[in-house]
């Protein structure tokens, strides 16, 4: 009988509860014991470790679609991999994690995290040397290399699309534009996908340079006097500071274009999990349990060309663009971005959406 742990780390997103529920279900069928570690690594920093023994009744299937994490994602100010680096406490932090995992006597740990958490797990893999480490990628930013989709992305696209759909109606009534700032950090995938879905008139993403004068001209030449401009939170405008949507809004106002800004913020991370995300969460959960049975370790589940399988964390690290955190230079993450050959860029361009100076 195996003892496995599961923890959710980094920012929350829809689909986490589906993974937890499905892991619990699949493990219970195998007669394994499942421990849910509370609050990500925070739960391993207390003695005894803060865990709950999971069973089928604790997270009923009807609640598995709800956003957030039943296990929580951690406290912002607690000691974690990032704050430990900042505070020069990495060695003590790693020792504590190793101690707690040893106390729990786990055969395997399933870590559901973003590129930060998975990069850090690889960098600090010594902590997990006595167990099998299986990672499941989740994030609304879709900035994880090697996987075609991450859990939470599809729901975030739906949330942002629905938000813009509502704004479009009031925009039309008042003959004005909405500059909507999306999340996504320095990756434009969320803005690009929702922008195409909603039929935005312009989509600005960090990966593609734009000319603000060309944007203004483009909006002036639209067949309508209303619409949506999606601005990814990672863009910048030389010589300007503040929120990206505000910067663009000021330029439009100066050109006589009536507009308002809108910030959907964390609603992009909420919302009932879409069927696509639930299916992906279920497939990743099944793949992770299979990986444990196969004796794999230091792997991540991925969706590639319709197939779900595992890749090694070495491959994950080598496939991404290694980015140093500006605030914590020792912290490096393996990132993915919107690639220049992403077919949605061509589709957007062909539909007359201003996507920057890519052509
Ligand atoms: O990485 C997920 C994400 O939602 C980003 O898109 C966003 O920039 C960030 O997290 C927001 O973080 P917080 O919840 O700490 O404000």
Tab-separated table of C-alpha atoms and ligand atoms in Angstrom:
chain	number	residue	atom	x	y	z
A	1	UNK	CA	0.000	0.000	0.000
A	2	UNK	CA	1.498	3.336	-1.063
A	3	UNK	CA	1.361	6.625	0.821
A	4	UNK	CA	1.188	9.630	-1.444
A	5	UNK	CA	0.986	13.384	-0.821
A	6	UNK	CA	-0.501	16.147	-2.924
A	7	UNK	CA	0.039	19.869	-2.624
A	8	UNK	CA	-0.997	22.947	-4.585
A	9	UNK	CA	1.528	25.768	-4.781
A	10	UNK	CA	1.790	29.212	-6.387
A	11	UNK	CA	-1.255	31.183	-7.534
A	12	UNK	CA	-4.552	29.341	-7.551
A	13	UNK	CA	-6.623	28.697	-10.660
A	14	UNK	CA	-9.665	26.705	-11.649
A	15	UNK	CA	-9.119	22.979	-11.963
A	16	UNK	CA	-7.053	22.452	-8.817
A	17	UNK	CA	-9.946	20.872	-6.974
A	18	UNK	CA	-10.663	18.598	-9.918
A	19	UNK	CA	-7.066	17.326	-9.764
A	20	UNK	CA	-7.234	16.813	-5.993
A	21	UNK	CA	-10.553	14.974	-6.235
A	22	UNK	CA	-9.421	12.772	-9.139
A	23	UNK	CA	-6.071	11.933	-7.513
A	24	UNK	CA	-7.919	10.963	-4.347
A	25	UNK	CA	-10.406	8.856	-6.286
A	26	UNK	CA	-7.765	7.064	-8.351
A	27	UNK	CA	-5.517	6.489	-5.345
A	28	UNK	CA	-8.410	5.200	-3.218
A	29	UNK	CA	-9.293	2.679	-5.934
A	30	UNK	CA	-5.679	1.480	-5.713
A	31	UNK	CA	-6.037	1.299	-1.908
A	32	UNK	CA	-3.363	3.954	-1.413
A	33	UNK	CA	-3.366	6.524	1.386
A	34	UNK	CA	-3.503	10.153	0.271
A	35	UNK	CA	-2.337	13.096	2.355
A	36	UNK	CA	-3.297	16.589	1.292
A	37	UNK	CA	-0.566	18.998	2.393
A	38	UNK	CA	-2.161	22.249	3.507
A	39	UNK	CA	-1.056	25.636	2.164
A	40	UNK	CA	1.676	24.384	-0.145
A	41	UNK	CA	5.084	24.276	1.494
A	42	UNK	CA	3.697	26.184	4.535
A	43	UNK	CA	2.176	22.875	5.643
A	44	UNK	CA	5.636	21.308	5.713
A	45	UNK	CA	7.121	24.107	7.820
A	46	UNK	CA	5.188	23.203	10.966
A	47	UNK	CA	5.598	20.277	13.334
A	48	UNK	CA	3.829	17.968	12.871
A	49	UNK	CA	3.251	18.728	9.168
A	50	UNK	CA	-0.182	20.221	8.438
A	51	UNK	CA	-1.905	17.547	6.382
A	52	UNK	CA	-5.359	16.068	5.942
A	53	UNK	CA	-5.960	12.474	5.048
A	54	UNK	CA	-8.093	12.650	1.913
A	55	UNK	CA	-10.972	10.365	1.072
A	56	UNK	CA	-13.791	10.353	-1.451
A	57	UNK	CA	-16.216	12.080	0.918
A	58	UNK	CA	-14.049	15.101	1.734
A	59	UNK	CA	-14.203	16.696	-1.692
A	60	UNK	CA	-17.398	15.450	-3.305
A	61	UNK	CA	-17.412	15.333	-7.088
A	62	UNK	CA	-20.060	18.082	-7.280
A	63	UNK	CA	-17.606	20.480	-5.611
A	64	UNK	CA	-14.599	19.432	-7.668
A	65	UNK	CA	-15.495	21.996	-10.342
A	66	UNK	CA	-15.151	24.946	-7.937
A	67	UNK	CA	-12.241	27.351	-8.305
A	68	UNK	CA	-9.553	27.796	-5.661
A	69	UNK	CA	-7.816	24.966	-3.879
A	70	UNK	CA	-9.422	22.863	-1.203
A	71	UNK	CA	-5.897	22.501	0.226
A	72	UNK	CA	-5.105	26.248	-0.068
A	73	UNK	CA	-2.008	27.659	-1.779
A	74	UNK	CA	-0.030	29.191	1.075
A	75	UNK	CA	0.411	32.521	2.861
A	76	UNK	CA	2.212	35.307	0.969
A	77	UNK	CA	4.528	36.228	3.847
A	78	UNK	CA	5.423	32.724	4.986
A	79	UNK	CA	8.817	31.156	4.421
A	80	UNK	CA	8.742	29.502	1.008
A	81	UNK	CA	11.322	28.823	-1.706
A	82	UNK	CA	11.231	32.458	-2.859
A	83	UNK	CA	11.250	34.207	0.503
A	84	UNK	CA	13.874	31.733	1.746
A	85	UNK	CA	16.219	32.869	-1.058
A	86	UNK	CA	15.445	36.529	-0.278
A	87	UNK	CA	16.076	36.015	3.441
A	88	UNK	CA	19.170	33.804	2.955
A	89	UNK	CA	17.418	30.842	4.608
A	90	UNK	CA	17.375	28.310	1.789
A	91	UNK	CA	19.447	25.653	3.598
A	92	UNK	CA	17.275	25.750	6.745
A	93	UNK	CA	14.074	25.812	4.697
A	94	UNK	CA	15.134	22.813	2.579
A	95	UNK	CA	16.156	20.901	5.711
A	96	UNK	CA	12.735	21.522	7.238
A	97	UNK	CA	10.926	20.337	4.124
A	98	UNK	CA	13.030	17.184	3.936
A	99	UNK	CA	12.352	16.494	7.635
A	100	UNK	CA	8.574	16.889	7.241
A	101	UNK	CA	8.408	14.732	4.122
A	102	UNK	CA	10.427	12.039	5.915
A	103	UNK	CA	8.050	12.181	8.878
A	104	UNK	CA	5.102	11.663	6.555
A	105	UNK	CA	6.853	8.586	5.099
A	106	UNK	CA	5.572	9.369	1.625
A	107	UNK	CA	6.325	7.138	-1.342
A	108	UNK	CA	5.401	9.892	-3.752
A	109	UNK	CA	4.506	13.580	-3.834
A	110	UNK	CA	2.301	15.153	-6.487
A	111	UNK	CA	3.088	18.843	-6.797
A	112	UNK	CA	0.509	20.879	-8.680
A	113	UNK	CA	2.287	24.105	-9.548
A	114	UNK	CA	3.272	26.746	-12.057
A	115	UNK	CA	6.617	27.261	-13.771
A	116	UNK	CA	8.034	28.907	-10.636
A	117	UNK	CA	7.105	25.992	-8.364
A	118	UNK	CA	8.243	23.341	-10.841
A	119	UNK	CA	11.542	25.134	-11.571
A	120	UNK	CA	12.153	25.451	-7.836
A	121	UNK	CA	11.285	21.801	-7.245
A	122	UNK	CA	13.914	20.841	-9.823
A	123	UNK	CA	16.524	23.227	-8.419
A	124	UNK	CA	15.937	21.854	-4.914
A	125	UNK	CA	15.348	18.228	-5.923
A	126	UNK	CA	17.557	16.929	-3.100
A	127	UNK	CA	14.600	17.529	-0.782
A	128	UNK	CA	12.620	14.915	-2.683
A	129	UNK	CA	15.414	12.348	-2.982
A	130	UNK	CA	13.603	9.712	-0.888
A	131	UNK	CA	10.314	9.839	-2.777
A	132	UNK	CA	8.907	10.023	-6.286
A	133	UNK	CA	8.231	13.603	-7.360
A	134	UNK	CA	5.496	14.016	-9.956
A	135	UNK	CA	4.572	17.556	-11.093
A	136	UNK	CA	1.305	18.633	-12.691
A	137	UNK	CA	1.408	21.987	-14.523
A	138	UNK	CA	-1.269	24.549	-13.715
A	139	UNK	CA	-1.451	28.257	-14.454
A	140	UNK	CA	-3.680	30.812	-16.126
A	141	UNK	CA	-0.550	32.322	-17.708
A	142	UNK	CA	0.168	29.290	-19.957
A	143	UNK	CA	3.880	29.949	-19.710
A	144	UNK	CA	5.109	26.389	-19.080
A	145	UNK	CA	7.296	24.769	-21.751
A	146	UNK	CA	6.550	21.379	-23.341
A	147	UNK	CA	2.828	21.255	-22.592
A	148	UNK	CA	0.187	22.473	-25.034
A	149	UNK	CA	-2.142	23.327	-22.137
A	150	UNK	CA	-1.936	23.967	-18.413
A	151	UNK	CA	-4.763	23.405	-15.952
A	152	UNK	CA	-6.698	26.623	-15.353
A	153	UNK	CA	-5.887	28.281	-18.652
A	154	UNK	CA	-9.066	27.356	-20.488
A	155	UNK	CA	-11.261	28.584	-17.609
A	156	UNK	CA	-9.278	31.833	-17.414
A	157	UNK	CA	-9.788	32.417	-21.140
A	158	UNK	CA	-13.514	31.789	-20.647
A	159	UNK	CA	-13.673	34.136	-17.655
A	160	UNK	CA	-11.888	36.945	-19.493
A	161	UNK	CA	-13.990	36.393	-22.606
A	162	UNK	CA	-17.246	36.540	-20.622
A	163	UNK	CA	-16.045	39.691	-18.843
A	164	UNK	CA	-15.293	41.381	-22.185
A	165	UNK	CA	-18.613	40.188	-23.643
A	166	UNK	CA	-20.420	42.137	-20.920
A	167	UNK	CA	-18.322	45.239	-21.465
A	168	UNK	CA	-18.957	45.131	-25.198
A	169	UNK	CA	-22.670	45.764	-24.635
A	170	UNK	CA	-22.212	48.846	-22.477
A	171	UNK	CA	-19.403	50.016	-24.792
A	172	UNK	CA	-21.848	49.959	-27.704
A	173	UNK	CA	-24.503	51.901	-25.786
A	174	UNK	CA	-22.055	54.699	-24.983
A	175	UNK	CA	-20.019	54.771	-28.206
A	176	UNK	CA	-16.782	54.114	-26.389
A	177	UNK	CA	-13.904	51.704	-26.056
A	178	UNK	CA	-12.821	49.551	-23.175
A	179	UNK	CA	-9.140	48.966	-22.534
A	180	UNK	CA	-9.143	45.695	-20.605
A	181	UNK	CA	-5.984	44.678	-18.766
A	182	UNK	CA	-5.486	40.922	-18.615
A	183	UNK	CA	-3.260	38.934	-16.296
A	184	UNK	CA	-0.515	36.642	-17.617
A	185	UNK	CA	2.695	38.121	-16.193
A	186	UNK	CA	5.182	38.418	-19.082
A	187	UNK	CA	3.344	35.934	-21.289
A	188	UNK	CA	0.607	37.011	-23.720
A	189	UNK	CA	-1.239	33.711	-24.149
A	190	UNK	CA	-4.254	34.632	-22.018
A	191	UNK	CA	-4.734	38.022	-23.710
A	192	UNK	CA	-4.255	36.549	-27.181
A	193	UNK	CA	-6.734	33.715	-26.748
A	194	UNK	CA	-9.455	35.771	-25.050
A	195	UNK	CA	-8.887	38.611	-27.522
A	196	UNK	CA	-9.535	36.336	-30.492
A	197	UNK	CA	-12.546	34.764	-28.750
A	198	UNK	CA	-14.186	38.089	-27.960
A	199	UNK	CA	-13.371	39.710	-31.299
A	200	UNK	CA	-11.252	42.452	-29.780
A	201	UNK	CA	-10.120	45.273	-32.075
A	202	UNK	CA	-6.581	45.192	-30.700
A	203	UNK	CA	-4.511	42.833	-28.559
A	204	UNK	CA	-1.230	44.011	-27.085
A	205	UNK	CA	1.080	41.339	-25.693
A	206	UNK	CA	4.612	41.510	-24.275
A	207	UNK	CA	6.076	39.275	-26.993
A	208	UNK	CA	5.234	41.654	-29.862
A	209	UNK	CA	6.362	45.262	-30.196
A	210	UNK	CA	3.593	47.710	-30.887
A	211	UNK	CA	3.424	51.286	-32.096
A	212	UNK	CA	0.954	53.296	-30.056
A	213	UNK	CA	0.349	55.737	-32.937
A	214	UNK	CA	-0.465	52.826	-35.236
A	215	UNK	CA	-2.856	51.532	-32.568
A	216	UNK	CA	-4.603	54.921	-32.375
A	217	UNK	CA	-4.936	55.069	-36.185
A	218	UNK	CA	-6.240	51.506	-36.225
A	219	UNK	CA	-8.958	52.311	-33.674
A	220	UNK	CA	-9.950	55.504	-35.528
A	221	UNK	CA	-10.379	53.448	-38.720
A	222	UNK	CA	-12.631	50.799	-37.187
A	223	UNK	CA	-16.128	50.376	-38.634
A	224	UNK	CA	-17.565	50.819	-35.113
A	225	UNK	CA	-17.086	53.532	-32.504
A	226	UNK	CA	-16.909	50.978	-29.690
A	227	UNK	CA	-15.102	47.773	-28.895
A	228	UNK	CA	-12.520	46.034	-26.784
A	229	UNK	CA	-8.766	46.529	-26.651
A	230	UNK	CA	-7.028	43.835	-24.600
A	231	UNK	CA	-3.754	44.803	-23.018
A	232	UNK	CA	-1.650	42.148	-21.335
A	233	UNK	CA	-0.305	43.206	-17.926
A	234	UNK	CA	3.265	42.504	-19.107
A	235	UNK	CA	3.469	45.187	-21.815
A	236	UNK	CA	5.369	48.423	-21.380
A	237	UNK	CA	5.350	51.779	-23.135
A	238	UNK	CA	8.634	53.617	-23.267
A	239	UNK	CA	8.635	56.823	-21.220
A	240	UNK	CA	5.415	55.918	-19.406
A	241	UNK	CA	4.740	54.353	-16.045
A	242	UNK	CA	1.686	52.997	-14.265
A	243	UNK	CA	-0.710	50.263	-15.232
A	244	UNK	CA	-0.458	49.290	-18.913
A	245	UNK	CA	-4.201	49.779	-19.493
A	246	UNK	CA	-4.019	53.293	-18.027
A	247	UNK	CA	-1.067	54.176	-20.272
A	248	UNK	CA	-2.924	53.062	-23.405
A	249	UNK	CA	-6.125	54.711	-22.242
A	250	UNK	CA	-4.368	58.081	-21.833
A	251	UNK	CA	-2.997	57.843	-25.383
A	252	UNK	CA	-6.450	57.098	-26.767
A	253	UNK	CA	-8.023	59.936	-24.787
A	254	UNK	CA	-5.357	62.351	-26.061
A	255	UNK	CA	-6.321	61.314	-29.592
A	256	UNK	CA	-9.997	62.042	-28.881
A	257	UNK	CA	-11.050	58.397	-28.573
A	258	UNK	CA	-13.615	57.934	-25.810
A	259	UNK	CA	-12.633	55.064	-23.568
A	260	UNK	CA	-12.619	53.493	-20.126
A	261	UNK	CA	-10.275	51.014	-18.513
A	262	UNK	CA	-11.328	47.749	-16.887
A	263	UNK	CA	-9.425	45.333	-14.690
A	264	UNK	CA	-10.851	41.819	-14.374
A	265	UNK	CA	-7.982	40.938	-12.018
A	266	UNK	CA	-8.428	37.756	-9.981
A	267	UNK	CA	-11.798	36.876	-11.503
A	268	UNK	CA	-9.605	35.377	-14.253
A	269	UNK	CA	-8.409	32.818	-11.720
A	270	UNK	CA	-11.917	31.957	-10.557
A	271	UNK	CA	-15.045	30.694	-12.258
A	272	UNK	CA	-16.438	27.204	-12.460
A	273	UNK	CA	-13.886	24.961	-14.123
A	274	UNK	CA	-14.677	24.478	-17.809
A	275	UNK	CA	-15.222	20.973	-19.161
A	276	UNK	CA	-11.939	21.239	-21.084
A	277	UNK	CA	-10.025	22.031	-17.895
A	278	UNK	CA	-11.805	19.266	-15.990
A	279	UNK	CA	-10.908	16.739	-18.675
A	280	UNK	CA	-7.283	17.913	-18.656
A	281	UNK	CA	-7.171	17.775	-14.841
A	282	UNK	CA	-8.567	14.248	-14.923
A	283	UNK	CA	-6.085	13.125	-17.587
A	284	UNK	CA	-3.151	14.670	-15.699
A	285	UNK	CA	-4.318	13.051	-12.436
A	286	UNK	CA	-4.569	9.658	-14.149
A	287	UNK	CA	-1.142	10.123	-15.759
A	288	UNK	CA	0.427	11.139	-12.420
A	289	UNK	CA	-0.955	8.043	-10.683
A	290	UNK	CA	0.317	5.876	-13.531
A	291	UNK	CA	3.748	7.513	-13.258
A	292	UNK	CA	3.863	6.572	-9.572
A	293	UNK	CA	2.998	2.977	-10.439
A	294	UNK	CA	5.742	2.976	-13.075
A	295	UNK	CA	8.310	4.091	-10.510
A	296	UNK	CA	8.968	7.442	-12.244
A	297	UNK	CA	10.361	10.466	-10.435
A	298	UNK	CA	11.286	14.075	-11.240
A	299	UNK	CA	8.753	14.187	-14.036
A	300	UNK	CA	5.955	16.504	-15.160
A	301	UNK	CA	2.728	15.558	-16.927
A	302	UNK	CA	2.205	17.232	-20.293
A	303	UNK	CA	-0.363	17.425	-23.068
A	304	UNK	CA	1.361	17.206	-26.427
A	305	UNK	CA	-0.449	16.787	-29.750
A	306	UNK	CA	-3.465	15.353	-27.947
A	307	UNK	CA	-1.435	12.820	-25.977
A	308	UNK	CA	-0.886	13.008	-22.214
A	309	UNK	CA	2.405	11.626	-20.897
A	310	UNK	CA	5.288	12.563	-18.619
A	311	UNK	CA	8.520	14.371	-19.458
A	312	UNK	CA	11.543	14.584	-17.204
A	313	UNK	CA	12.130	17.797	-15.277
A	314	UNK	CA	15.517	18.036	-17.021
A	315	UNK	CA	13.657	18.280	-20.327
A	316	UNK	CA	11.306	20.891	-18.831
A	317	UNK	CA	14.212	23.037	-17.663
A	318	UNK	CA	16.105	22.698	-20.955
A	319	UNK	CA	13.071	23.433	-23.115
A	320	UNK	CA	12.169	26.765	-21.547
A	321	UNK	CA	13.705	30.188	-21.564
A	322	UNK	CA	15.536	30.583	-18.264
A	323	UNK	CA	14.461	33.842	-16.682
A	324	UNK	CA	16.050	35.470	-13.640
A	325	UNK	CA	13.633	37.103	-11.234
A	326	UNK	CA	14.435	40.852	-11.257
A	327	UNK	CA	13.963	41.031	-7.473
A	328	UNK	CA	15.621	37.719	-6.589
A	329	UNK	CA	18.545	37.167	-9.016
A	330	UNK	CA	19.210	33.669	-7.638
A	331	UNK	CA	15.715	32.612	-8.579
A	332	UNK	CA	15.490	31.213	-12.097
A	333	UNK	CA	12.402	29.862	-13.803
A	334	UNK	CA	11.904	27.974	-17.040
A	335	UNK	CA	9.398	29.988	-19.078
A	336	UNK	CA	7.435	29.658	-22.300
A	337	UNK	CA	6.005	32.524	-24.343
A	338	UNK	CA	3.754	33.126	-27.338
A	339	UNK	CA	5.966	31.952	-30.170
A	340	UNK	CA	6.139	33.980	-33.409
A	341	UNK	CA	4.628	31.028	-35.300
A	342	UNK	CA	1.578	30.755	-33.023
A	343	UNK	CA	-1.278	30.339	-35.547
A	344	UNK	CA	-3.556	32.637	-33.521
A	345	UNK	CA	-1.296	35.576	-34.404
A	346	UNK	CA	-2.017	35.069	-38.101
A	347	UNK	CA	-5.708	34.537	-37.436
A	348	UNK	CA	-5.873	37.761	-35.423
A	349	UNK	CA	-4.024	39.666	-38.138
A	350	UNK	CA	-6.279	38.259	-40.872
A	351	UNK	CA	-9.348	39.313	-38.874
A	352	UNK	CA	-8.133	42.898	-38.751
A	353	UNK	CA	-7.153	42.812	-35.090
A	354	UNK	CA	-4.210	45.100	-34.314
A	355	UNK	CA	-1.658	42.747	-32.775
A	356	UNK	CA	1.415	44.948	-32.927
A	357	UNK	CA	4.102	45.413	-35.524
A	358	UNK	CA	4.599	41.713	-36.280
A	359	UNK	CA	4.304	41.929	-40.069
B	1	LIG	O1	0.717	33.691	-12.209
B	1	LIG	C1	-0.649	33.840	-12.038
B	1	LIG	C2	-1.035	35.278	-11.786
B	1	LIG	O2	-2.445	35.335	-11.696
B	1	LIG	C3	-0.506	36.271	-12.812
B	1	LIG	O3	-1.219	36.251	-14.013
B	1	LIG	C4	-0.594	37.552	-12.039
B	1	LIG	O4	0.322	38.505	-12.489
B	1	LIG	C5	-0.253	37.121	-10.631
B	1	LIG	O5	-0.495	35.722	-10.553
B	1	LIG	C6	-1.045	37.816	-9.565
B	1	LIG	O6	-0.535	37.419	-8.337
B	1	LIG	P1	-1.211	37.811	-6.956
B	1	LIG	O7	-2.342	36.856	-6.741
B	1	LIG	O8	-0.124	37.618	-5.980
B	1	LIG	O9	-1.710	39.216	-7.065
